[in-house]
XYZ file of C-alpha atoms in Angstrom:
607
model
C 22.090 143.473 43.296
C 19.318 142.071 45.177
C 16.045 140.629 43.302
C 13.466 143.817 42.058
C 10.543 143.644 44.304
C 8.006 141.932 42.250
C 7.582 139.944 45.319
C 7.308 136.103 45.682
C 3.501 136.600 44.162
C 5.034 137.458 40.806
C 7.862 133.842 41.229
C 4.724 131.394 42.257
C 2.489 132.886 39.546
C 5.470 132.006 37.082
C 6.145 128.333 38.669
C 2.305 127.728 38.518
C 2.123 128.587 35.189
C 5.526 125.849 34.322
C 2.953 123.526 36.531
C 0.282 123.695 33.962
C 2.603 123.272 30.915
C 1.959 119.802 31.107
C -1.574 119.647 31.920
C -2.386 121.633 28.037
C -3.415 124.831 29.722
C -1.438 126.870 27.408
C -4.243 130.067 27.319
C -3.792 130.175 30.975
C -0.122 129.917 30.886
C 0.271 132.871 28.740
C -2.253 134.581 30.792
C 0.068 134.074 34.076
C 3.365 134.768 32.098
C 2.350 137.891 31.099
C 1.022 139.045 34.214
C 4.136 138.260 36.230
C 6.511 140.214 33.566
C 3.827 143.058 33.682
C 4.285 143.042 37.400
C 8.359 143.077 36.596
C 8.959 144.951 33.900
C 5.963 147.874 34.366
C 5.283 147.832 38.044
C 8.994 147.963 39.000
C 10.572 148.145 35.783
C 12.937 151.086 37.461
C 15.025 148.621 39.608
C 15.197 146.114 36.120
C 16.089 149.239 33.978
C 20.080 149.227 35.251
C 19.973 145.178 34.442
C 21.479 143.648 30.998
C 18.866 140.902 29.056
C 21.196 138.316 30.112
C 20.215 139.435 34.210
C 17.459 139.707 33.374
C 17.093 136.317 32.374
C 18.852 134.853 34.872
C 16.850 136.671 37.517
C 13.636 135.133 35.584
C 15.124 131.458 36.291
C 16.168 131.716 39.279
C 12.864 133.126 40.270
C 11.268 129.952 38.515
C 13.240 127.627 40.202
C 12.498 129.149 43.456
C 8.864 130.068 42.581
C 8.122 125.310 42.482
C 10.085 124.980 45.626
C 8.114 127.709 47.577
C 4.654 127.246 45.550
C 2.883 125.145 48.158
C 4.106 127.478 51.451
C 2.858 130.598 49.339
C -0.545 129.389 48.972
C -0.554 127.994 52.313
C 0.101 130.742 53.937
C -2.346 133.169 50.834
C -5.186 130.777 52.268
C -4.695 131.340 55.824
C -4.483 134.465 55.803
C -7.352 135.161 53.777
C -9.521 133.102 55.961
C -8.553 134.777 58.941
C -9.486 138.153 57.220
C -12.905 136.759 56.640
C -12.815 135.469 60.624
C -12.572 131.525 59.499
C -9.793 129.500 61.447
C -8.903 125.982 62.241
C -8.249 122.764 61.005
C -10.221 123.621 57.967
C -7.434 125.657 56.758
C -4.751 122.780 56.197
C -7.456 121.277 53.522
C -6.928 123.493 51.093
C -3.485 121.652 49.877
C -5.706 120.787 47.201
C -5.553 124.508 45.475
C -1.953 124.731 46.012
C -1.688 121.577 43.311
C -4.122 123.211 40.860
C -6.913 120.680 41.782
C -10.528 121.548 40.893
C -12.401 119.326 43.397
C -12.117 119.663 47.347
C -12.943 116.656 49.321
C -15.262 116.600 52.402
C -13.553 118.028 55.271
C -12.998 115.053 57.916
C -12.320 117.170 61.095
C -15.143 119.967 62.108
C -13.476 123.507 61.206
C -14.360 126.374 63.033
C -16.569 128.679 61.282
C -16.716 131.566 63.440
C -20.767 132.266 63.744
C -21.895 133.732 66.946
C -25.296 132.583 68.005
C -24.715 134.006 71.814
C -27.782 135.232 73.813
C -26.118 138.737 73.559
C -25.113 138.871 70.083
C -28.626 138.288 69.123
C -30.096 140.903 71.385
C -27.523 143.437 70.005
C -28.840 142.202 66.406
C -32.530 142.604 67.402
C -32.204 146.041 68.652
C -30.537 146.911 64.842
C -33.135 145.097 63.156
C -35.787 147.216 65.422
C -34.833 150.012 63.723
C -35.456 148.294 60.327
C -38.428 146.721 60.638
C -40.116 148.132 63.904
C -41.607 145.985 66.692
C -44.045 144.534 64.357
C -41.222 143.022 62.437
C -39.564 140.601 64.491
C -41.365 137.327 66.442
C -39.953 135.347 69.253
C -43.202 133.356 69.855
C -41.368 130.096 70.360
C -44.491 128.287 68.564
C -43.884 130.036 65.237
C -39.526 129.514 65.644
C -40.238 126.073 65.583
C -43.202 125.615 62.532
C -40.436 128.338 60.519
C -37.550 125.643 61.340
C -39.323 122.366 60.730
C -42.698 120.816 59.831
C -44.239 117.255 59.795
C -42.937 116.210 56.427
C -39.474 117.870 57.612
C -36.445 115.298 57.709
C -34.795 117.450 59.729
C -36.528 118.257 63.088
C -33.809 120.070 65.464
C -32.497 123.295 66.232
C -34.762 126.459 66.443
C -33.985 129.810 64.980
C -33.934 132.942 67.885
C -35.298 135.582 66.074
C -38.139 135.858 62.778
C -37.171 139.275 61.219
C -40.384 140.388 58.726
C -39.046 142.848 55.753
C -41.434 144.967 53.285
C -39.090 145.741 50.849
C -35.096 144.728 49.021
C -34.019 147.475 50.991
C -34.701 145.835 54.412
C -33.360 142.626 53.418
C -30.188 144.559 52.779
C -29.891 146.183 55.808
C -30.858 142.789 58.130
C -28.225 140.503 56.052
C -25.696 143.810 56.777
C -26.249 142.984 60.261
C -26.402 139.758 60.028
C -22.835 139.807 57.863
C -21.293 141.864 60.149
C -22.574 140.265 63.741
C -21.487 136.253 62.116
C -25.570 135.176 62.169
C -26.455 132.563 60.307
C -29.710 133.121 58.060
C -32.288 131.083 56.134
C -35.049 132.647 53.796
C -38.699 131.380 54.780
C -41.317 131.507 51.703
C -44.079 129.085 51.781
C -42.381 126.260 53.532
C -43.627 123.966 51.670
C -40.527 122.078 50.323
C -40.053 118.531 51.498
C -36.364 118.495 51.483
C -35.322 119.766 54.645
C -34.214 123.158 53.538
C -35.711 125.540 55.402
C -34.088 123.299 59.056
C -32.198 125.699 61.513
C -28.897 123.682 61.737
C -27.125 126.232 63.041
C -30.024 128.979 64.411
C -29.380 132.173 64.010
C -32.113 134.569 62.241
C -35.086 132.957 60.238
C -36.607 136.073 57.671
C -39.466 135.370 56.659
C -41.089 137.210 53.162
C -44.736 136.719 54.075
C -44.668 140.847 53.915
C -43.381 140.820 50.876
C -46.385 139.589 48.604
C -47.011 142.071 46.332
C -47.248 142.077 42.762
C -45.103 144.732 41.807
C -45.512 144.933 37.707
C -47.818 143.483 34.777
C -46.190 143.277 31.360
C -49.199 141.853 29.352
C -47.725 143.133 25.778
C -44.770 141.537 27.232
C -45.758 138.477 28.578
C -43.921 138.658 32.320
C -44.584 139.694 35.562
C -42.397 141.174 38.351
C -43.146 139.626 42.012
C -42.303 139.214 45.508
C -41.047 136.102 46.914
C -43.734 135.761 48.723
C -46.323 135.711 45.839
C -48.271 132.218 45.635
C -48.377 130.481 42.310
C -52.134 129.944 42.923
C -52.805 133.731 44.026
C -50.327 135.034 40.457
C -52.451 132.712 38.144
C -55.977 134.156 40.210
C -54.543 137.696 39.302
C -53.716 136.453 35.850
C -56.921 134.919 34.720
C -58.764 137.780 33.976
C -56.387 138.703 31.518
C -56.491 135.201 30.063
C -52.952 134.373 30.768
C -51.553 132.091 33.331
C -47.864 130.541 34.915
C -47.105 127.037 34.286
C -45.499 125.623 37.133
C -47.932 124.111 39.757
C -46.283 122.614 42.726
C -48.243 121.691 45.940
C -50.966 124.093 47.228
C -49.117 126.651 49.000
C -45.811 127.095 47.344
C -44.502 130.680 46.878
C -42.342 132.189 44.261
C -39.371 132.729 46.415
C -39.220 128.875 47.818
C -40.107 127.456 44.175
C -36.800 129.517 42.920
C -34.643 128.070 45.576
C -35.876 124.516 44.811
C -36.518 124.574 41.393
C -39.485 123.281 41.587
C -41.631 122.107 38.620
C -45.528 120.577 39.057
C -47.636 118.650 37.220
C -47.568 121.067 33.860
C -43.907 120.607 33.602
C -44.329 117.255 31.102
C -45.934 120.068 28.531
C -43.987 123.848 30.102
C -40.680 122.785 31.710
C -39.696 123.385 35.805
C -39.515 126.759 37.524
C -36.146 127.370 35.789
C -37.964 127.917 31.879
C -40.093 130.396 33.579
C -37.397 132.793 35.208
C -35.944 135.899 33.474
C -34.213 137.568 35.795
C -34.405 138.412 40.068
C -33.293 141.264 42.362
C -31.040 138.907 44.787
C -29.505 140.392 48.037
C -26.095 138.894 48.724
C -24.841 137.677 52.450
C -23.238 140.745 53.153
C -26.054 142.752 51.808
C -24.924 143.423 48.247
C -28.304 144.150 45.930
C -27.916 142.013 42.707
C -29.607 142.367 39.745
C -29.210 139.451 37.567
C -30.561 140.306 34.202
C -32.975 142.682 32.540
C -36.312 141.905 31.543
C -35.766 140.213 27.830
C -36.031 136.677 27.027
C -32.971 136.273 25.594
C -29.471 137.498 26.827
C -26.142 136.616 26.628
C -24.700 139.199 28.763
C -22.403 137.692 30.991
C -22.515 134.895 33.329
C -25.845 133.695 33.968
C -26.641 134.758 37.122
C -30.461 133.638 37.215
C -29.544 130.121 36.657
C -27.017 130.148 39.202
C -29.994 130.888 41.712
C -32.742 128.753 40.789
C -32.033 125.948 42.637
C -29.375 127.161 45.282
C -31.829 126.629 48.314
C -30.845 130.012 49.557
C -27.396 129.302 50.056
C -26.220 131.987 47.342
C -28.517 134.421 47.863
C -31.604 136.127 48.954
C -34.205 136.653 46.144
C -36.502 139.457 46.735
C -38.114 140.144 43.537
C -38.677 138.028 40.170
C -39.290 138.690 36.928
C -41.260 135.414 35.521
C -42.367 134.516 31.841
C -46.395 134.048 31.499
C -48.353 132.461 28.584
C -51.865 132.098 27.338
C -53.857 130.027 28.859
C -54.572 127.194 27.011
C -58.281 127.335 25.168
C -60.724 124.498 25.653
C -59.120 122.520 28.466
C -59.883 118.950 29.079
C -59.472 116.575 31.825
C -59.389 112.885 31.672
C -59.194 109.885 34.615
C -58.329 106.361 33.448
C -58.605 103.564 36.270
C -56.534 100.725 35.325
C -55.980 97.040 36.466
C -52.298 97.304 37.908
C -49.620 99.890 37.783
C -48.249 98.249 35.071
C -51.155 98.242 32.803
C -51.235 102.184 33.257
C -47.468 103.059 32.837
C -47.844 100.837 29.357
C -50.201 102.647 28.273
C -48.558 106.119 29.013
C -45.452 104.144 27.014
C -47.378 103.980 24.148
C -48.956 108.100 24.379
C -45.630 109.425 24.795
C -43.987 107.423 21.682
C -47.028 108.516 19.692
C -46.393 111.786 20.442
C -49.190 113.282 21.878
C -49.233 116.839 22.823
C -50.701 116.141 26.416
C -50.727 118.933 29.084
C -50.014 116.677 31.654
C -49.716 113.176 32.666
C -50.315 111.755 36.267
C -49.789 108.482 37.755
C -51.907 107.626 41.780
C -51.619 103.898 42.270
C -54.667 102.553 44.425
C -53.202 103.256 47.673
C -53.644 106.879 47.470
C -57.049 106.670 45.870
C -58.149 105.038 48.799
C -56.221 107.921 50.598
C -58.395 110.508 48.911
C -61.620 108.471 48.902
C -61.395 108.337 52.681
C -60.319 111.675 53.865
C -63.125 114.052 52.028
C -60.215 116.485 49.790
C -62.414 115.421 46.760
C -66.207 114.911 46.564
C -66.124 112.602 43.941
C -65.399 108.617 45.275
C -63.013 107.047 43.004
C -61.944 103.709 42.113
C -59.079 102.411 44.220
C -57.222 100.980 41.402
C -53.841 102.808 39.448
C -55.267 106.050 37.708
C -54.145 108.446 35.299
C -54.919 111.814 35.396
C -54.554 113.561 32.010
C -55.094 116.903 31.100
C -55.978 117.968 27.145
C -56.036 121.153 25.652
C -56.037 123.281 22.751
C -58.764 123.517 19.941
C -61.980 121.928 20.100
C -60.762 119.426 17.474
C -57.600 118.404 18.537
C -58.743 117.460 22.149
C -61.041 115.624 20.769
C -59.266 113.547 18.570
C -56.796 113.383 21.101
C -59.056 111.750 23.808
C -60.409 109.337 21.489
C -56.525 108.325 20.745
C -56.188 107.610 24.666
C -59.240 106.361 25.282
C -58.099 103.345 22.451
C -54.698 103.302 24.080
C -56.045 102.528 27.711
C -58.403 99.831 26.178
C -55.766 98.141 24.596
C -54.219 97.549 28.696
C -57.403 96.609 29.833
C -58.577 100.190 31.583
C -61.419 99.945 33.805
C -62.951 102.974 33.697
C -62.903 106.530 31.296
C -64.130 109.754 32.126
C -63.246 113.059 30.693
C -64.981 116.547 31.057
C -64.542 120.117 29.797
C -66.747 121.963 32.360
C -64.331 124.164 34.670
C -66.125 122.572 37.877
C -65.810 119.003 37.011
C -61.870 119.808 35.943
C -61.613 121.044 39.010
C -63.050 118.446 40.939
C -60.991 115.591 38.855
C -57.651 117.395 39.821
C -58.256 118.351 42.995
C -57.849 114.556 43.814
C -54.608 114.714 42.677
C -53.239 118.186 43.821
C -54.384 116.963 47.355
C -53.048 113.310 47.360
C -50.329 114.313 49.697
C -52.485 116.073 52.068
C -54.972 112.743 51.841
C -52.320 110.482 52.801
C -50.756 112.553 55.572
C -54.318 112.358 57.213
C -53.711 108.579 57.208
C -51.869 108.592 59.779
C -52.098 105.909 62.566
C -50.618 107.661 65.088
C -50.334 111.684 66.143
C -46.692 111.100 66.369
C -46.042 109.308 62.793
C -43.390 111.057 60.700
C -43.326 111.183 57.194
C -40.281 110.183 54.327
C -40.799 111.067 50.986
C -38.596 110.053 47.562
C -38.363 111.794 44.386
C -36.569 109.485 41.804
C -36.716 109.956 38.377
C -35.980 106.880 35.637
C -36.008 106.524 32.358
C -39.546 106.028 31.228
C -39.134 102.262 30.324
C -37.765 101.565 33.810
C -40.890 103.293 35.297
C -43.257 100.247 35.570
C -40.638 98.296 37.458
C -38.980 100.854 39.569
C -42.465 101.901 41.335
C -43.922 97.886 41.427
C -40.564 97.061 43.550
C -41.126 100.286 45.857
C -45.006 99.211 46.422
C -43.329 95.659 47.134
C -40.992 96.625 49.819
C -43.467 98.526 51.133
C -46.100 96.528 51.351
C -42.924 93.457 53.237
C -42.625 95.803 55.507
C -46.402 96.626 56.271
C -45.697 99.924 55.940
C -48.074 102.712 55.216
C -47.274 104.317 52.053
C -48.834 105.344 48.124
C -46.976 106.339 45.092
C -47.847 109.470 43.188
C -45.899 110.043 39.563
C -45.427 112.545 37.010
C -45.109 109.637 34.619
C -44.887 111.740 31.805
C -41.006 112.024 32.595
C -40.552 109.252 34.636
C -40.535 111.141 37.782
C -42.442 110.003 41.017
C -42.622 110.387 44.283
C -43.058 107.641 47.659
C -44.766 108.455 50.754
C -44.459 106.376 54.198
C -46.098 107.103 57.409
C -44.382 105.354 59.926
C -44.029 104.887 63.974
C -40.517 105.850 66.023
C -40.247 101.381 65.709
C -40.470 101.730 61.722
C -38.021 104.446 61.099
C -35.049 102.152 59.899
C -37.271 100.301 57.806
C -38.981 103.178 56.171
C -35.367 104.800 55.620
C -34.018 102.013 54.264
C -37.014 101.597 51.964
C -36.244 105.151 50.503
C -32.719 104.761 50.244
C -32.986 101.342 48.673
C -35.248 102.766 45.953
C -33.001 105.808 45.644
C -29.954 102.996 44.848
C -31.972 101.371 42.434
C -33.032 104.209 40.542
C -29.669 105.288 39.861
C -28.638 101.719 39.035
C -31.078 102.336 36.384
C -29.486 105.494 34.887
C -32.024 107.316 36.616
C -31.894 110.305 39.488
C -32.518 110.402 43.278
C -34.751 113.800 42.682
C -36.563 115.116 40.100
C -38.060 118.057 41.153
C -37.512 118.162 45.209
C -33.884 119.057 45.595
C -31.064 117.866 47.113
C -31.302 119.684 50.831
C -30.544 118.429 53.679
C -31.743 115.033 53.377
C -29.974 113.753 49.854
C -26.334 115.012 50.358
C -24.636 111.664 51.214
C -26.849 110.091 48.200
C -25.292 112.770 46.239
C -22.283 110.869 45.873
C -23.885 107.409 44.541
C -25.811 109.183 42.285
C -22.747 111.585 40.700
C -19.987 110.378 41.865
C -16.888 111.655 44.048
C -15.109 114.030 41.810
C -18.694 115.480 41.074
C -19.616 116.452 44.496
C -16.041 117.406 45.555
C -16.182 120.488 42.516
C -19.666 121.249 43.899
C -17.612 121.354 47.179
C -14.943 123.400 46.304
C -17.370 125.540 44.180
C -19.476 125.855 47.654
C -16.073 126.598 50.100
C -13.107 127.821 48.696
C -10.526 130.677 48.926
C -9.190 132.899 46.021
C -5.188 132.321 45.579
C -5.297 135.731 43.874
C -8.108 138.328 43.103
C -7.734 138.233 39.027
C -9.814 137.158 36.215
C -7.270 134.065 35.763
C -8.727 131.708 38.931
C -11.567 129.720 38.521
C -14.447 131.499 40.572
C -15.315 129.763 43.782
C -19.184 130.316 44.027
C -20.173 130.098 47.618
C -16.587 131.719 49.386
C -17.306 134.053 46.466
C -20.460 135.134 47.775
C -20.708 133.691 51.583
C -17.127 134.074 53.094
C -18.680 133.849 56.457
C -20.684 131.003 56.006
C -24.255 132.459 57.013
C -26.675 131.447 54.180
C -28.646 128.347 54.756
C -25.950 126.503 56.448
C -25.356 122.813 55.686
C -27.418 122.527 52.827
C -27.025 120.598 49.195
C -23.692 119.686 49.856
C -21.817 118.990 52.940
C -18.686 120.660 54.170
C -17.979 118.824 57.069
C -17.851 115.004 57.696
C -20.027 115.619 60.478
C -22.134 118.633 60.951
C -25.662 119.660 63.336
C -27.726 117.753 61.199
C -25.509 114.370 60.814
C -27.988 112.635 62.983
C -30.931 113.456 61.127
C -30.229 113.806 57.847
């Protein structure tokens, strides 16, 4: 009698399961098993019914044996042809050996794989005329002034390719329906929302379609009993905690002036609060997320707490876009804090000052934020008129105090004898809301101030963003000013000191580029020598992917890998999940970014 059609899926399921005897994945074993004699003995148990236990046995051998000779050619060809459903061919296919011996990490693909985008004059026309119907005439730009500011700007690392079309949507809806065409017509597509991020995700490696939420800016509900607030992406932090004032509340994370809800998300972003309130990830409940093919998500409901399935919201805060599309947010908001204080300490060296933040930290103080300019960026902000106040151009700390009356002031007094004790030159603190502003504004501006500095129109800008532990802090930023300053390059250092995160900034000329990238990678080598991180708050981009590696190591980045480009073997609840095939089978969301997929890709040259 020939073998019962439970097909060859049924014989490799069984073989992969006598694979993973050995490796102490029993739960999954059993899982397998059962599911292959479900297949046999339900699905076609009819053709086994006329079969003794004894054939029945044998037929289950044989099938083993046969199932870890023809394992590797099943998968094989279960891979292939599941990429050329989802229109993906080429060499990128034979790399996937890696799943057919149960391996949880992919490497980097060596040879360019063809991922079957179509970025043809035509195929964007078709895709305009759609979106016309979507969004109107008003809803799509092809000024080639505002392709290129939505693709790059002056702090970008990344400044080629151009996007061909800016699609504008109102509404979750219309993000649907673009990404549907979008999905079907193989366009790549990046989210725009403030633009402000400095690590190169928003660059159009690949073209395509650039939307843009600048319509979408509306505050769409106010739970005060409830402390949250529903939002559009492209909601500013500054304009939310305007709204919220009134109603004495506020949102904690502050990044730099400009930054929208939708772009903090995909970053992750955190501020100058986040030593007392956490990064953008402590403040997210839950967000309406539109999938590549134009799938509406919702990832959670409005409580704080939930442990109802995977979490979803986590899984987008920080993706860069490459998961997902958010389009609404619902955010946690606090009480804002009572009699707020502001102090600036001017000390002798950068050492002097990250001492004495040492010492406040150890003792515990509850501070609402800790900030580190060293004396290059003072004289940045002195000379370039963000701040009316002059300042002295040594290393200063800006600290911010708050809570009641007697607290912050028993807490400035403790500082105040702290920053004596390394020899401070100056103290000045003030509660009046106009003085606090003017003492912060010198920091919230600092990169602005330095960018100003530059000697040349044509200077670019490279920024770091390590993050040490905070007894490494003092020597990790003296060696960057060093190497700096051996180079005679312009640059200041700006820290969140309270966690030992801070960030470089170097102007230089086309002549200076090696130098000033070999400055930032150097740094970003020596903080991770230190058991430190290569970004703290920034993200990893475009510009950090090959640092990546030093920082985590191989295996690390190849499961982020596979986890970012991989195939199902089969459909069912017993294979690992593959995030980005999962979600992005044709490859269109923010292409290129976080990790790479290719050895070489668009941006290899200026990344």
């Amino acid at each position: 009698m020939a073998p019962p059609s439970t097909t060859l899926t049924a014989i490799a399921l069984r073989s992969r399961a006598l694979c993973m005897l050995g490796r102490g994945q029993r739960p999954l074993v059993v899982s397998i098993v059962r599911r292959s004699f479900a297949r046999a003995y339900l699905d076609d148990y009819d053709e086994y019914k006329p079969l003794t236990k004894g054939a029945r046995f044998l037929w289950f051998s044989v099938g083993c044996v046969f199932g870890i000779l023809s394992w590797q050619a099943f998968v094989a060809y279960k891979i292939k042809h599941d990429f050329q459903q989802a229109g993906v061919q080429g060499p990128m296919v034979h790399h996937f050996h890696n799943m057919a011996r149960g391996l949880s990490t992919l490497p980097v693909i060596q040879k360019p794989f063809e991922i079957k985008h179509d970025v043809s004059e035509s195929n964007i026309q078709a895709a305009r005329q759609e979106m016309l119907a979507i969004v109107g005439h008003t809803g799509i730009n092809e000024n080639p002034g505002d392709l290129k500011s939505r693709s790059s700007t002056e702090w970008s690392p990344y400044t080629g390719g151009r996007y061909a079309l800016i699609v504008f949507p109102q509404s979750t809806l219309q993000v649907s329906n673009i990404m549907k065409v979008c999905w079907k017509r193989k366009i790549p597509v990046t989210g725009f929302s403030g633009g402000t991020s400095l690590d190169g995700a928003l660059a159009a490696t690949r073209g395509g379609i650039c939307i843009d939420f600048s319509r979408m800016n509306r505050i769409l509900e106010f739970h005060d009993r409830d402390l949250d607030v529903v939002v559009q992406p492209a909601v500013g932090w500054e304009a939310l905690n305007d709204y919220l004032d009134k109603y004495g509340l506020f949102f904690p994370p502050d990044p730099g002036p400009g930054a929208q809800i939708g772009g903090m998300i995909g970053t992750g972003c955190s501020g100058t609060n986040a030593y007392r309130y956490g990064t953008m990830k402590d403040w997210v409940i839950a967000m309406t997320v539109v999938l590549a093919d134009g799938t509406i998500v919702k990832t959670r409901n409005r409580p704080r707490k939930s442990t109802a399935g995977y979490d979803l919201t986590r899984l987008m805060v920080g993706s860069s876009g490459t998961l997902g599309l958010v389009t609404e947010a619902v955010l946690k908001i606090t009480a804002k804090p009572e009699n707020e204080h502001v102090a600036v300490v001017a000390f002798p060296n950068t050492k002097s000052a990250v001492s004495a933040v040492i010492d406040m930290v150890q003792q515990g103080l509850p501070l609402a934020a800790i900030e580190l300019l060293d004396e290059n960026t003072m004289k940045a902000v002195n000379q370039n008129g963000y701040s009316d106040k002059a300042w002295t151009e040594t290393p200063t700390l800006f600290l911010k105090f708050d809570g009641t009356q007697q607290a912050v002031k028993g807490q400035i007094s403790v500082v105040d004898k702290l920053a004596q004790a390394y020899n401070r030159k100056s103290f000045e603190s003030s509660g009046d809301p106009g003085q606090i502003d003017a003492f912060w504004s010198a920091r919230k501006t600092a990169l602005w101030s330095l960018i100003a500095q530059k000697r040349h129109p044509d200077d670019q800008f490279i920024s770091s963003d390590v993050a040490v532990p905070l007894s490494r802090l003092a020597e990790i930023i003296e060696e960057a000013k060093e190497n700096m300053r051996d180079a005679g390059l312009l640059g200041s250092i700006v820290g969140h000191v309270g966690d030992g995160n801070f960030h470089t900034s170097i102007l230089y000329g086309e002549k200076d580029k090696a130098a000033a990238e070999k400055i930032t990678a150097d740094l970003q080598r020596r903080a991770i020598a230190m058991g430190g991180t290569i970004t703290g708050e920034h993200g990893i981009g475009l510009a950090l992917r090959d640092m990546l590696q030093e920082e985590l190591g191989q295996e690390a980045v190849d499961m982020m890998r596979k986890a970012s480009l991989t195939a199902f073997v089969e459909p069912v609840p017993t294979h690992p999940l593959q995030i980005k095939y999962a979600l992005d089978p044709n490859y269109i969301l923010n292409c290129d970014k976080i990790v790479r997929m290719e050895a070489t890709d668009p941006s290899t040259d200026h990344s």
